[in-house]
Amino acid sequence: MARDYLTEIYKVQSQGPYSLLGWSLGCHLAHEVATLLQKDNQVVSSLIFMDGYPLWSLYKTMERSDKDSLCAMFEATTGSVPQHEAEINVIELQKSLVAAGHPLAGLEQDTFEHILAEFRDAPSLLSQFSPGRYEGDVLFFKASQRYVAGGDYDPQLWGEYVNGSIITHDINCSHDSMLGADALKTVGPIIKKWIDHSEIE
């Protein structure tokens, strides 16, 4: 999967420096893409993680249903989950995105189905992953509202796979709402400052 991303990145930008950001499963993908870029002697100027952790033993025990995936997607895109179970479906999700003017509102239903499948299968994919080692610092955003028990949600766990500092910012949000408008009001300026500083270096 990471090599597929790398292929697409090279189509858009054939030479570094590169800035990479990932949320949840995307942290692992961004980390792997960064290590692949460095193996290609490319410069990665920024690597940014949003609440993703190398918790391999926890991922092996996590199971996500289609409903769990829908609830996570509702919160990640609209900031809330419908109170009535009958409203937790792809059609209602699309309606909510249209009403909110969300960038994903124009996606077709089959595309949503693929995204939901990725939400559902992410823990299984992560449990089989063995990361390399990234040379450089990482900017990490940690969700302070934690709903899933059983894991040591410590950004410094990435230290085994990062040859550099892990600079952490706690964000007052849940994991699934970290890409919501409220969280991004805090996260956005920090990311901009980080990338601007990295590009100067």
Coordinates of C-alpha atoms in Angstrom, one line a residue:
M1 CA 0.0 0.0 0.0
A2 CA 2.8 2.4 0.9
R3 CA 4.6 1.7 -2.4
D4 CA 1.3 2.5 -4.2
Y5 CA 1.2 5.9 -2.4
L6 CA 4.9 6.5 -3.3
T7 CA 4.2 5.8 -7.0
E8 CA 1.4 8.3 -7.0
I9 CA 3.5 10.9 -5.1
Y10 CA 6.3 10.6 -7.7
K11 CA 3.8 11.2 -10.5
V12 CA 3.0 14.6 -8.9
Q13 CA 6.4 15.5 -7.5
S14 CA 9.5 13.6 -8.7
Q15 CA 12.0 15.2 -6.3
G16 CA 12.0 16.3 -2.7
P17 CA 11.8 17.8 -0.3
Y18 CA 8.6 16.1 0.7
S19 CA 6.1 16.9 3.6
L20 CA 4.0 13.9 4.7
L21 CA 1.1 13.8 7.1
G22 CA -1.0 10.9 8.3
W23 CA -3.9 10.4 10.7
S24 CA -4.6 7.0 12.4
L25 CA -3.6 4.3 10.0
G26 CA -2.2 7.1 7.8
C27 CA 0.5 7.6 10.4
H28 CA 1.9 4.2 9.6
L29 CA 1.6 4.8 5.9
A30 CA 3.3 8.2 6.1
H31 CA 6.1 6.7 8.2
E32 CA 6.6 3.9 5.7
V33 CA 6.5 6.2 2.7
A34 CA 9.0 8.5 4.4
T35 CA 11.4 5.6 5.0
L36 CA 11.0 4.5 1.3
L37 CA 11.7 8.0 0.1
Q38 CA 14.9 8.1 2.2
K39 CA 16.0 4.8 0.8
D40 CA 15.6 6.5 -2.6
N41 CA 17.9 9.3 -1.3
Q42 CA 15.1 11.7 -1.3
V43 CA 14.7 14.5 1.3
V44 CA 11.7 14.4 3.7
S45 CA 11.4 17.8 5.3
S46 CA 8.3 17.1 7.4
L47 CA 6.7 14.0 8.9
I48 CA 3.5 14.7 10.8
F49 CA 1.4 12.1 12.8
M50 CA -2.1 12.6 14.0
D51 CA -3.0 10.2 16.7
G52 CA -1.7 6.9 15.3
Y53 CA 0.4 4.5 17.5
P54 CA 2.5 1.4 16.9
L55 CA 0.3 -0.7 19.2
W56 CA 0.7 -4.1 17.4
S57 CA -0.6 -6.3 20.2
L58 CA -3.7 -4.1 20.6
Y59 CA -4.4 -4.1 16.9
K60 CA -4.4 -7.9 16.9
T61 CA -7.4 -8.0 19.3
M62 CA -9.4 -5.1 17.8
E63 CA -12.4 -5.9 15.7
R64 CA -14.4 -3.3 13.9
S65 CA -17.9 -3.9 12.5
D66 CA -19.4 -2.0 9.6
K67 CA -21.5 0.0 12.1
D68 CA -18.3 0.9 14.0
S69 CA -16.8 2.1 10.8
L70 CA -19.8 4.2 9.9
C71 CA -19.8 5.8 13.4
A72 CA -16.1 6.6 13.1
M73 CA -16.7 8.2 9.7
F74 CA -19.6 10.2 10.9
E75 CA -17.6 11.7 13.8
A76 CA -14.5 12.2 11.7
T77 CA -16.4 14.1 8.9
T78 CA -19.3 15.8 10.7
G79 CA -18.2 15.9 14.3
S80 CA -21.1 13.8 15.7
V81 CA -22.9 10.4 15.4
P82 CA -26.7 10.2 14.8
Q83 CA -28.6 9.2 18.0
H84 CA -31.0 6.9 16.2
E85 CA -29.4 3.7 14.9
A86 CA -31.6 3.7 11.8
E87 CA -29.8 6.9 10.7
I88 CA -26.4 5.3 10.8
N89 CA -26.0 4.4 7.1
V90 CA -24.1 5.5 4.0
I91 CA -27.0 7.5 2.6
E92 CA -27.5 9.5 5.8
L93 CA -23.8 10.1 6.0
Q94 CA -23.8 11.5 2.4
K95 CA -26.7 13.7 3.3
S96 CA -24.9 15.0 6.4
L97 CA -21.8 15.8 4.3
V98 CA -23.8 17.7 1.7
A99 CA -25.6 19.7 4.4
A100 CA -22.2 20.6 6.0
G101 CA -20.7 21.4 2.7
H102 CA -17.9 18.9 3.4
P103 CA -15.3 18.2 0.6
L104 CA -16.3 14.5 0.6
A105 CA -19.9 15.3 -0.2
G106 CA -19.4 14.6 -3.9
L107 CA -18.1 11.0 -3.5
E108 CA -20.1 8.2 -5.1
Q109 CA -21.6 5.5 -2.8
D110 CA -19.2 2.8 -4.0
T111 CA -16.3 5.1 -3.0
F112 CA -17.8 5.4 0.5
E113 CA -18.1 1.7 0.7
H114 CA -14.4 1.3 -0.1
I115 CA -13.5 3.9 2.6
L116 CA -15.7 2.2 5.1
A117 CA -14.0 -1.1 4.3
E118 CA -10.6 0.5 5.0
F119 CA -11.9 1.8 8.4
R120 CA -13.1 -1.7 9.2
D121 CA -9.9 -3.5 8.1
A122 CA -7.3 -1.0 9.4
P123 CA -6.6 -2.8 12.8
S124 CA -6.0 -6.1 11.0
L125 CA -3.7 -4.4 8.4
L126 CA -1.7 -2.7 11.2
S127 CA -1.2 -5.9 13.2
Q128 CA 0.7 -7.4 10.2
F129 CA 2.9 -4.3 9.7
S130 CA 6.6 -4.1 10.5
P131 CA 7.9 -0.6 10.1
G132 CA 11.4 0.6 9.2
R133 CA 13.3 3.5 10.8
Y134 CA 12.8 7.1 9.8
E135 CA 15.8 9.5 10.0
G136 CA 14.4 12.8 11.3
D137 CA 12.0 14.5 13.7
V138 CA 8.2 13.9 13.9
L139 CA 5.5 16.4 14.8
F140 CA 2.8 14.5 16.7
F141 CA -0.8 15.5 17.5
K142 CA -2.4 13.5 20.3
A143 CA -6.1 13.3 21.0
S144 CA -6.7 13.9 24.7
Q145 CA -10.2 12.4 24.7
R146 CA -9.6 8.7 24.7
Y147 CA -12.5 6.2 24.3
V148 CA -10.7 2.9 23.5
A149 CA -9.1 1.2 26.4
G150 CA -6.3 -1.3 26.4
G151 CA -3.5 0.6 24.8
D152 CA -0.6 2.7 25.9
Y153 CA -1.3 5.8 23.8
D154 CA 2.2 7.3 24.1
P155 CA 3.6 9.1 21.1
Q156 CA 7.1 8.2 22.3
L157 CA 6.4 4.6 21.4
W158 CA 7.4 5.7 17.9
G159 CA 10.9 6.3 19.2
E160 CA 11.8 2.7 18.3
Y161 CA 11.1 3.6 14.6
V162 CA 12.3 7.2 14.5
N163 CA 15.9 8.5 14.7
G164 CA 15.0 11.9 16.0
S165 CA 12.7 13.8 18.3
I166 CA 9.0 13.4 18.7
I167 CA 7.4 16.7 19.4
T168 CA 3.9 16.2 20.8
H169 CA 0.9 18.5 21.0
D170 CA -2.2 17.4 23.0
I171 CA -5.4 18.4 21.2
N172 CA -8.8 18.5 23.1
C173 CA -10.7 16.1 20.8
S174 CA -11.3 12.5 20.2
H175 CA -9.4 10.3 17.8
D176 CA -12.2 10.3 15.3
S177 CA -12.8 14.1 15.5
M178 CA -9.2 15.1 15.0
L179 CA -9.8 16.1 11.4
G180 CA -12.9 18.1 12.3
A181 CA -13.1 21.9 12.0
D182 CA -12.7 22.6 15.7
A183 CA -9.5 20.5 16.1
L184 CA -8.1 21.8 12.8
K185 CA -8.4 25.4 14.1
T186 CA -5.7 24.5 16.6
V187 CA -3.8 22.0 14.5
G188 CA -3.6 24.0 11.3
P189 CA -1.4 26.9 12.5
I190 CA 1.0 24.5 14.3
I191 CA 1.4 22.5 11.1
K192 CA 2.0 25.6 9.0
K193 CA 4.7 26.9 11.4
W194 CA 6.4 23.4 11.4
I195 CA 6.4 23.1 7.6
D196 CA 7.6 26.7 7.1
H197 CA 10.5 26.1 9.6
S198 CA 11.4 22.8 8.0
E199 CA 11.5 24.3 4.5
I200 CA 13.9 27.0 5.7
E201 CA 16.2 24.4 7.1

